[in-house]
Coordinates of C-alpha atoms in Angstrom, one line a residue:
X1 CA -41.2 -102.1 64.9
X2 CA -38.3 -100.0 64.2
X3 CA -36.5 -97.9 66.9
X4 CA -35.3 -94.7 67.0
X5 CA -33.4 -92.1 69.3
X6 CA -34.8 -89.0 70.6
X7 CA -32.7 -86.5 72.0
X8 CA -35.3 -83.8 72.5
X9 CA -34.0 -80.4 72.9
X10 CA -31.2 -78.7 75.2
X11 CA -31.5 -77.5 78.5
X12 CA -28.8 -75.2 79.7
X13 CA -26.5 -76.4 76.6
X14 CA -25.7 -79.0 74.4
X15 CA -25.2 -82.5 76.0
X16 CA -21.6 -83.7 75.5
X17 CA -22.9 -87.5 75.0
X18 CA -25.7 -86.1 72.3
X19 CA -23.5 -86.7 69.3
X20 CA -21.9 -90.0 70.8
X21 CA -25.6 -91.3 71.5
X22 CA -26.6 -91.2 67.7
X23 CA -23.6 -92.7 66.4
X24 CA -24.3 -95.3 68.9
X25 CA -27.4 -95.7 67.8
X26 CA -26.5 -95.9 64.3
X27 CA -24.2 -98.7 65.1
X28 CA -26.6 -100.4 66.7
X29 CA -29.1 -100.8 63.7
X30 CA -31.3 -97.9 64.9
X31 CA -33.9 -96.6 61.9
X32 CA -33.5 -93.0 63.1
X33 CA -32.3 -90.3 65.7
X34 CA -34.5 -87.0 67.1
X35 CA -34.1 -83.8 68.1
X36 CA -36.8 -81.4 69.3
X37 CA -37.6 -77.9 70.0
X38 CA -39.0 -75.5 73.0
X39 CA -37.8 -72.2 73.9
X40 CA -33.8 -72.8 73.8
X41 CA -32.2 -74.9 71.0
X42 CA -33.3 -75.0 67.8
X43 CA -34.3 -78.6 66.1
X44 CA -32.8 -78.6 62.6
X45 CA -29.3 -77.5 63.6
X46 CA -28.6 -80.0 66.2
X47 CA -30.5 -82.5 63.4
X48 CA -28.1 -81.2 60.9
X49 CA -24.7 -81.4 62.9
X50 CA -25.7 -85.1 63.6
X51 CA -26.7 -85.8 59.5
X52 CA -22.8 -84.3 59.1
X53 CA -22.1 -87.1 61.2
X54 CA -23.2 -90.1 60.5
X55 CA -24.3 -91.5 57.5
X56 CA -27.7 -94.1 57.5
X57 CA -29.9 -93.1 60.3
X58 CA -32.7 -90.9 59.8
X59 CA -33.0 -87.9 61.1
X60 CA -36.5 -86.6 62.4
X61 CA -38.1 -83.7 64.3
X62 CA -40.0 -84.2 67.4
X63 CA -41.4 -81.8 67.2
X64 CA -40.1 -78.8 65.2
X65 CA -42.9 -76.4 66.1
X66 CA -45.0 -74.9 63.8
X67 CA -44.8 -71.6 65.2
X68 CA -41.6 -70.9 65.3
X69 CA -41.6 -70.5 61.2
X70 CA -43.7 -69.6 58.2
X71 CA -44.5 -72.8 57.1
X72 CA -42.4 -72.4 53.6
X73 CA -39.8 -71.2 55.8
X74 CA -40.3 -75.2 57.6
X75 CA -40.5 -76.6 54.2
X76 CA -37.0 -74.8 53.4
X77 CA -34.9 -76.4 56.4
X78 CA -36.2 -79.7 55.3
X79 CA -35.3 -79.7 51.9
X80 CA -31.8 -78.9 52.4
X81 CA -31.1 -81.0 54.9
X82 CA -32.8 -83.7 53.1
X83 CA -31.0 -82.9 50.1
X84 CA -27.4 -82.4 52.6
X85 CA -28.3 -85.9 54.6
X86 CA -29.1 -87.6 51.2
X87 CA -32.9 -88.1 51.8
X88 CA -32.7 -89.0 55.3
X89 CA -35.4 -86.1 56.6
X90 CA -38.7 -86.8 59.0
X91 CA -40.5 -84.0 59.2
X92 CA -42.1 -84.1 62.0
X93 CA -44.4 -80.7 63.6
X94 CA -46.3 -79.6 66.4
X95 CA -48.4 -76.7 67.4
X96 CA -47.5 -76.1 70.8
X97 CA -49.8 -74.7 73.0
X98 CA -51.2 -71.0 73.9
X99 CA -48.2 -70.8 76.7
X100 CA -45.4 -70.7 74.7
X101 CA -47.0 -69.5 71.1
X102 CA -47.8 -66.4 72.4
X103 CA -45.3 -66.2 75.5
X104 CA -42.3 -67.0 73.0
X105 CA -43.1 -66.5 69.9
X106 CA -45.3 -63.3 70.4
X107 CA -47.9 -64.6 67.9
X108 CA -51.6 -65.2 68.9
X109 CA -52.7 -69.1 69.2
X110 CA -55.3 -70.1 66.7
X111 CA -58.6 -70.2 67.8
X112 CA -59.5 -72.8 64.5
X113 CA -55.8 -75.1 65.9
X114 CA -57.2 -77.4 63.6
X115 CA -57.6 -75.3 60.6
X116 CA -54.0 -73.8 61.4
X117 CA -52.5 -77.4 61.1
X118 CA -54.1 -78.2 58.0
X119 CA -53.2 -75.2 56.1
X120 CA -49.3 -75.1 57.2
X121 CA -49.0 -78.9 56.1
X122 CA -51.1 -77.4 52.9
X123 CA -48.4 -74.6 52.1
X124 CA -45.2 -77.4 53.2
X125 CA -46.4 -80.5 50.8
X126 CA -46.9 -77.6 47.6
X127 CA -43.0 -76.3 48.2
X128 CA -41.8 -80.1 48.7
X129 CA -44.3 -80.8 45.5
X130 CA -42.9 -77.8 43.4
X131 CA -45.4 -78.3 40.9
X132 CA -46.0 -74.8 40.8
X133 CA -46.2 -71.2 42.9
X134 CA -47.5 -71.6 46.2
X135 CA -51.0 -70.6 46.6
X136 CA -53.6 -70.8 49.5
X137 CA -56.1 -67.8 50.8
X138 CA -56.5 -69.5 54.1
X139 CA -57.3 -68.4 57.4
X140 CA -54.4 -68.1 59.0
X141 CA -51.3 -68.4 56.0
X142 CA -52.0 -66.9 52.7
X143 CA -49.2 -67.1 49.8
X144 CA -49.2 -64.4 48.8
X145 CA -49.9 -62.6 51.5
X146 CA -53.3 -61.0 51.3
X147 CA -53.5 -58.8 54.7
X148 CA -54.8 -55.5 55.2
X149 CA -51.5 -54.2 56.0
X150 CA -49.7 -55.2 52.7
X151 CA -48.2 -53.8 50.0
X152 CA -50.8 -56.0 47.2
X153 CA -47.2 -56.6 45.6
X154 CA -46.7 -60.3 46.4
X155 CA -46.0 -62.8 44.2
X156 CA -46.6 -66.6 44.1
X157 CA -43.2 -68.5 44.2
X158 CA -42.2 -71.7 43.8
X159 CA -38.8 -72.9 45.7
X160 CA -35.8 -72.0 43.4
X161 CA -34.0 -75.6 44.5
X162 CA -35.5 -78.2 43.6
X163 CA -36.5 -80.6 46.4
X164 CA -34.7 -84.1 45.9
X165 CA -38.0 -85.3 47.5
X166 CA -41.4 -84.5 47.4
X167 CA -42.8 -86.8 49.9
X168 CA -40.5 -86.2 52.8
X169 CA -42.5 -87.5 55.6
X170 CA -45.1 -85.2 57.6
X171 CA -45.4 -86.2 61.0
X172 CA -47.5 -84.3 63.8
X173 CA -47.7 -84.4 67.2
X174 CA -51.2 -84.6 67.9
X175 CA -52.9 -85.5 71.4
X176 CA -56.3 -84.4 71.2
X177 CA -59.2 -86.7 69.8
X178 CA -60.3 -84.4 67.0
X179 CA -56.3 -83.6 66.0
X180 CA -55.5 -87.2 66.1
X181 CA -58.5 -87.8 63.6
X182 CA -57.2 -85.1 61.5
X183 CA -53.7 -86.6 61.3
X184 CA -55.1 -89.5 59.8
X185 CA -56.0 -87.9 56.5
X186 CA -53.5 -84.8 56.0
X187 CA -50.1 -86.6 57.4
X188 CA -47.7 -89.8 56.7
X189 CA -47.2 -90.6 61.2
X190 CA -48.3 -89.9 63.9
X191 CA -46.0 -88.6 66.9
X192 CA -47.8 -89.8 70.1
X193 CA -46.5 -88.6 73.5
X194 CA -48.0 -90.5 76.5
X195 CA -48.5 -94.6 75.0
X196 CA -49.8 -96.7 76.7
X197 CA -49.5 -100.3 74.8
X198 CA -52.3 -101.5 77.2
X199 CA -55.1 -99.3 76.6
X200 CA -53.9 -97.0 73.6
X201 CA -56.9 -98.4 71.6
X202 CA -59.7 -96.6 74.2
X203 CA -57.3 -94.1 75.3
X204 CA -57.0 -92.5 71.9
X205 CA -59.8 -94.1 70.0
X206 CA -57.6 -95.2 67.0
X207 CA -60.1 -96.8 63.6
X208 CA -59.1 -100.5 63.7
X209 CA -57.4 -100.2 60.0
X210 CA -55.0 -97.6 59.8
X211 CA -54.0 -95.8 56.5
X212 CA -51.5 -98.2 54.7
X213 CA -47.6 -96.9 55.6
X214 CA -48.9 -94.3 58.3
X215 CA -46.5 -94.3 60.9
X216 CA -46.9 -94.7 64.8
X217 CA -43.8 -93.0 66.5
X218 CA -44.3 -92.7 70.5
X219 CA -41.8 -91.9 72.6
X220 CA -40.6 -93.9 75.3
X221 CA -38.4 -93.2 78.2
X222 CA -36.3 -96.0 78.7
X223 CA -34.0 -97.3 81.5
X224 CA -32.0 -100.2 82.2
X225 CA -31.7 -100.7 86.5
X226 CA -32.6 -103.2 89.1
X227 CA -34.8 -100.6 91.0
X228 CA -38.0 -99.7 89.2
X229 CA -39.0 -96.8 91.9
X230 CA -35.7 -95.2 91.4
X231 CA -35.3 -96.0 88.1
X232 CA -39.1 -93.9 87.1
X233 CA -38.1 -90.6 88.9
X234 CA -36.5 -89.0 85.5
X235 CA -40.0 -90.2 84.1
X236 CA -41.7 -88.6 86.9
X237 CA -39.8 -85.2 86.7
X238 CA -40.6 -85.3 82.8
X239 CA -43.8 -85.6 83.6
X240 CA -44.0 -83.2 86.4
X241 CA -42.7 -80.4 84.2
X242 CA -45.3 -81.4 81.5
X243 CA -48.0 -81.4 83.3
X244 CA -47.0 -78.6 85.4
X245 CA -44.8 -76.2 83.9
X246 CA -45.5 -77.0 79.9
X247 CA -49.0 -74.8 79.7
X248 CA -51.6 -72.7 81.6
X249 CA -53.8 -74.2 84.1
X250 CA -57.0 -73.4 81.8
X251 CA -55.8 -75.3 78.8
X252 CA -52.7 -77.7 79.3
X253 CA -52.9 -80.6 76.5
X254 CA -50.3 -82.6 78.6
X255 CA -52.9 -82.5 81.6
X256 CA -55.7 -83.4 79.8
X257 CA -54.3 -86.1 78.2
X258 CA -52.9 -87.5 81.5
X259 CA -56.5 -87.2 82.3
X260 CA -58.6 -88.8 80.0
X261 CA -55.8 -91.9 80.4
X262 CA -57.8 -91.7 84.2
X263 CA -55.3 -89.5 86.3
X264 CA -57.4 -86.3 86.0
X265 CA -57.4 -85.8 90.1
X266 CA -53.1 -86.2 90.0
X267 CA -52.6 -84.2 86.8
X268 CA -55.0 -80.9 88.5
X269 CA -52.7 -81.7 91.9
X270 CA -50.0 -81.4 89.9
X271 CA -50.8 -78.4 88.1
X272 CA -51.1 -76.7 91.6
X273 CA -48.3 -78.2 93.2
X274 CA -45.8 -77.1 90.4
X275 CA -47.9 -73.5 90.1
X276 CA -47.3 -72.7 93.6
X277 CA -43.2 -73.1 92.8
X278 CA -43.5 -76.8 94.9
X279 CA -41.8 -78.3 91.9
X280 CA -40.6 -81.8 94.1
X281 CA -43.6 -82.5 95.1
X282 CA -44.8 -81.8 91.8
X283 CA -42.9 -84.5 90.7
X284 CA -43.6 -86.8 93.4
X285 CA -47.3 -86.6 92.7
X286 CA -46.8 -88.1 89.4
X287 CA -48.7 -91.6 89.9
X288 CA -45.8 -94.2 89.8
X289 CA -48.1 -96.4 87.7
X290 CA -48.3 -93.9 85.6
X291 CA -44.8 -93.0 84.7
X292 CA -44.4 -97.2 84.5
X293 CA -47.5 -97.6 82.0
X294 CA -45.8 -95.2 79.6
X295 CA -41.8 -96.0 80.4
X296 CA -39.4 -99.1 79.7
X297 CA -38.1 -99.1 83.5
X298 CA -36.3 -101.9 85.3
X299 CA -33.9 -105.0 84.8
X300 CA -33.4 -106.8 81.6
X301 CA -36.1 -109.3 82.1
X302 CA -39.0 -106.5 82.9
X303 CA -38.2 -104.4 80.1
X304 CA -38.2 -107.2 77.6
X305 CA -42.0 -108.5 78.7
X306 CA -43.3 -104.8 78.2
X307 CA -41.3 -104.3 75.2
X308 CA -43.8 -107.0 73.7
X309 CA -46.7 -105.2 74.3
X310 CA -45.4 -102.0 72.4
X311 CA -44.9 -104.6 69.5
X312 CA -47.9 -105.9 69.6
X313 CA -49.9 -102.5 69.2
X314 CA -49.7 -100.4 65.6
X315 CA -46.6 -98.4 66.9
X316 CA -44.4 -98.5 63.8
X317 CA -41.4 -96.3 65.3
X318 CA -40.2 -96.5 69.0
X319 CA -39.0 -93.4 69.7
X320 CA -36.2 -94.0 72.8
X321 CA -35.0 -91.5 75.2
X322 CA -31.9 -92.5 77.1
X323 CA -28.9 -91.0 77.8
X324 CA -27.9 -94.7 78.8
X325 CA -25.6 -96.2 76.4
X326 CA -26.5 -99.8 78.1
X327 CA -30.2 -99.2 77.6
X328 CA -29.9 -98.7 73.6
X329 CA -27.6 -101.7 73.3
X330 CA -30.4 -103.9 75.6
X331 CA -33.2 -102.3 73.3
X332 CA -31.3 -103.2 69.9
X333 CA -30.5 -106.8 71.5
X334 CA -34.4 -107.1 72.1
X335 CA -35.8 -106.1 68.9
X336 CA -33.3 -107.2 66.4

């Protein structure tokens, strides 16, 4: 089992420690280093001032989402920072959900979210591929563009730089049943969000034999500290804003997740608590065994018994978020 570091994305501006933290990482043997994406910061930029940083680690998105960019657009950021990091690129993609899709991005969410997924990592493999023009008439991204509203004057292309890889890694972030099945034929990992090393077999109803190199890359919060109540609280307020704040009360992926893993009262309580701007309590209603089954919380002994369970399971990649310089070094000492 690898580790990596995720950095996820900003919140008022860029943490001063961000850069430190990967070089750290680096140092410390880490495989690879994350950034994300939601409605501030950008993922590739702060992905590509890190690459012009450092010099092994690979560099991933978690998640870079998929509405944020035409899909050859995607494909485009990662083949020149793959080609400016040296092949170092994860490609890693998400859909987001209704919320943001059409409250950011002004775009309607697919009703076929499926279908969507499939064709954009359709249209990114043929630019990585270059093996000629990109073509697809699909249902929601057609190259060329085949709309009512166009000029009929579009031509297939194929990049003009050639990609120093054509299998960069596609990785999605998938927590439905059906999307999780789907990930298993059209991607190289899959990006879990809430793992639990004890019951990730029923929770997510993985096939025993899993294709051969797919990666597993579930985040973990992580914190070294004698007290295990205090030490979950940034997990819990993580977890409040998911369930909460991170999508509508009809259709919140986060929630329903945290319910079919058997907290489907506390995720709806939640939901109402943070709704109704009661965004502490919110947080405090996050189960504590909960935030623990999913987290690396507690002194050095604790966290190395868990840490066996998450090598045990098929995770591949453990994706660690801490801001804690003392957690990574614990981490690295653990799994050499």
């Amino acid at each position: 089992m690898r580790l990596g570091l995720a950095l996820g994305y900003w919140g008022r501006g860029p943490s001063p420690a961000g850069l430190d933290l990967a070089r750290e990482a680096e140092r410390l043997g880490y495989d690879s280093v994350w950034t994300a994406e939601a409605w501030g910061s950008d993922a590739f930029t702060a992905l590509t001032w890190i690459a012009a940083h450092t010099s092994r680690i690979r560099l991933g998105t978690a998640v870079a989402q998929m509405a944020a960019r035409a899909p050859t657009t995607t494909a485009m950021h990662a083949l020149t920072l793959d080609h400016l990091s040296g092949g170092r690129v994860l490609l890693g993609l998400g859909l987001s959900g209704p919320q943001v899709v059409e409250g950011w991005y002004g775009r309607p969410f697919p009703r076929s979210p499926l279908t969507a997924t499939r064709e954009y990592v359709d249209v990114v493999r043929q630019v990585l591929r270059r093996e000629a023009p990109v073509r697809l008439d699909g249902r929601h991204h057609s190259h060329p563009y085949n709309g009512p509203d166009g000029t009929g004057l579009g031509k297939a292309l194929k990049p003009i730089t050639h990609p120093l890889r054509a299998d960069v890694p596609v990785l999605l972030g998938a927590e439905g049943p059906k999307n999780i099945a789907q990930t298993l034929t059209i991607a190289d990992g899959w990006l879990p969000l809430y793992w639990t090393p004890d019951r990730w077999a029923e929770v997510y109803a993985l096939p025993e034999t899993l294709p051969e190199g797919f990666l597993v890359a579930p985040m973990v919060r992580a914190r070294l500290c004698e007290d295990v109540t205090a030490g979950l609280l940034p997990v819990k307020a993580m977890l409040g804003f998911y369930i909460g704040g991170m999508g509508h009360a009809a259709r919140n992926f986060h929630a329903d997740l945290m319910g079919r893993m058997g907290y489907e009262k506390e995720a709806r309580r939640i939901q109402e608590l943070f709704a109704a701007g009661r965004r502490e309590e919110a947080v405090l209603a996050v189960p504590d065994a909960f935030a623990d089954e999913i987290s690396l919380v507690g002194p050095r002994r604790r966290i190395a018994g868990r840490l066996e369970k998450w090598r045990r399971g098929p995770v591949t990649d453990l994706l660690v978020t801490s801001p804690d310089p003392a957690t990574l070094r614990l981490l690295a000492e653990l799994n050499p």
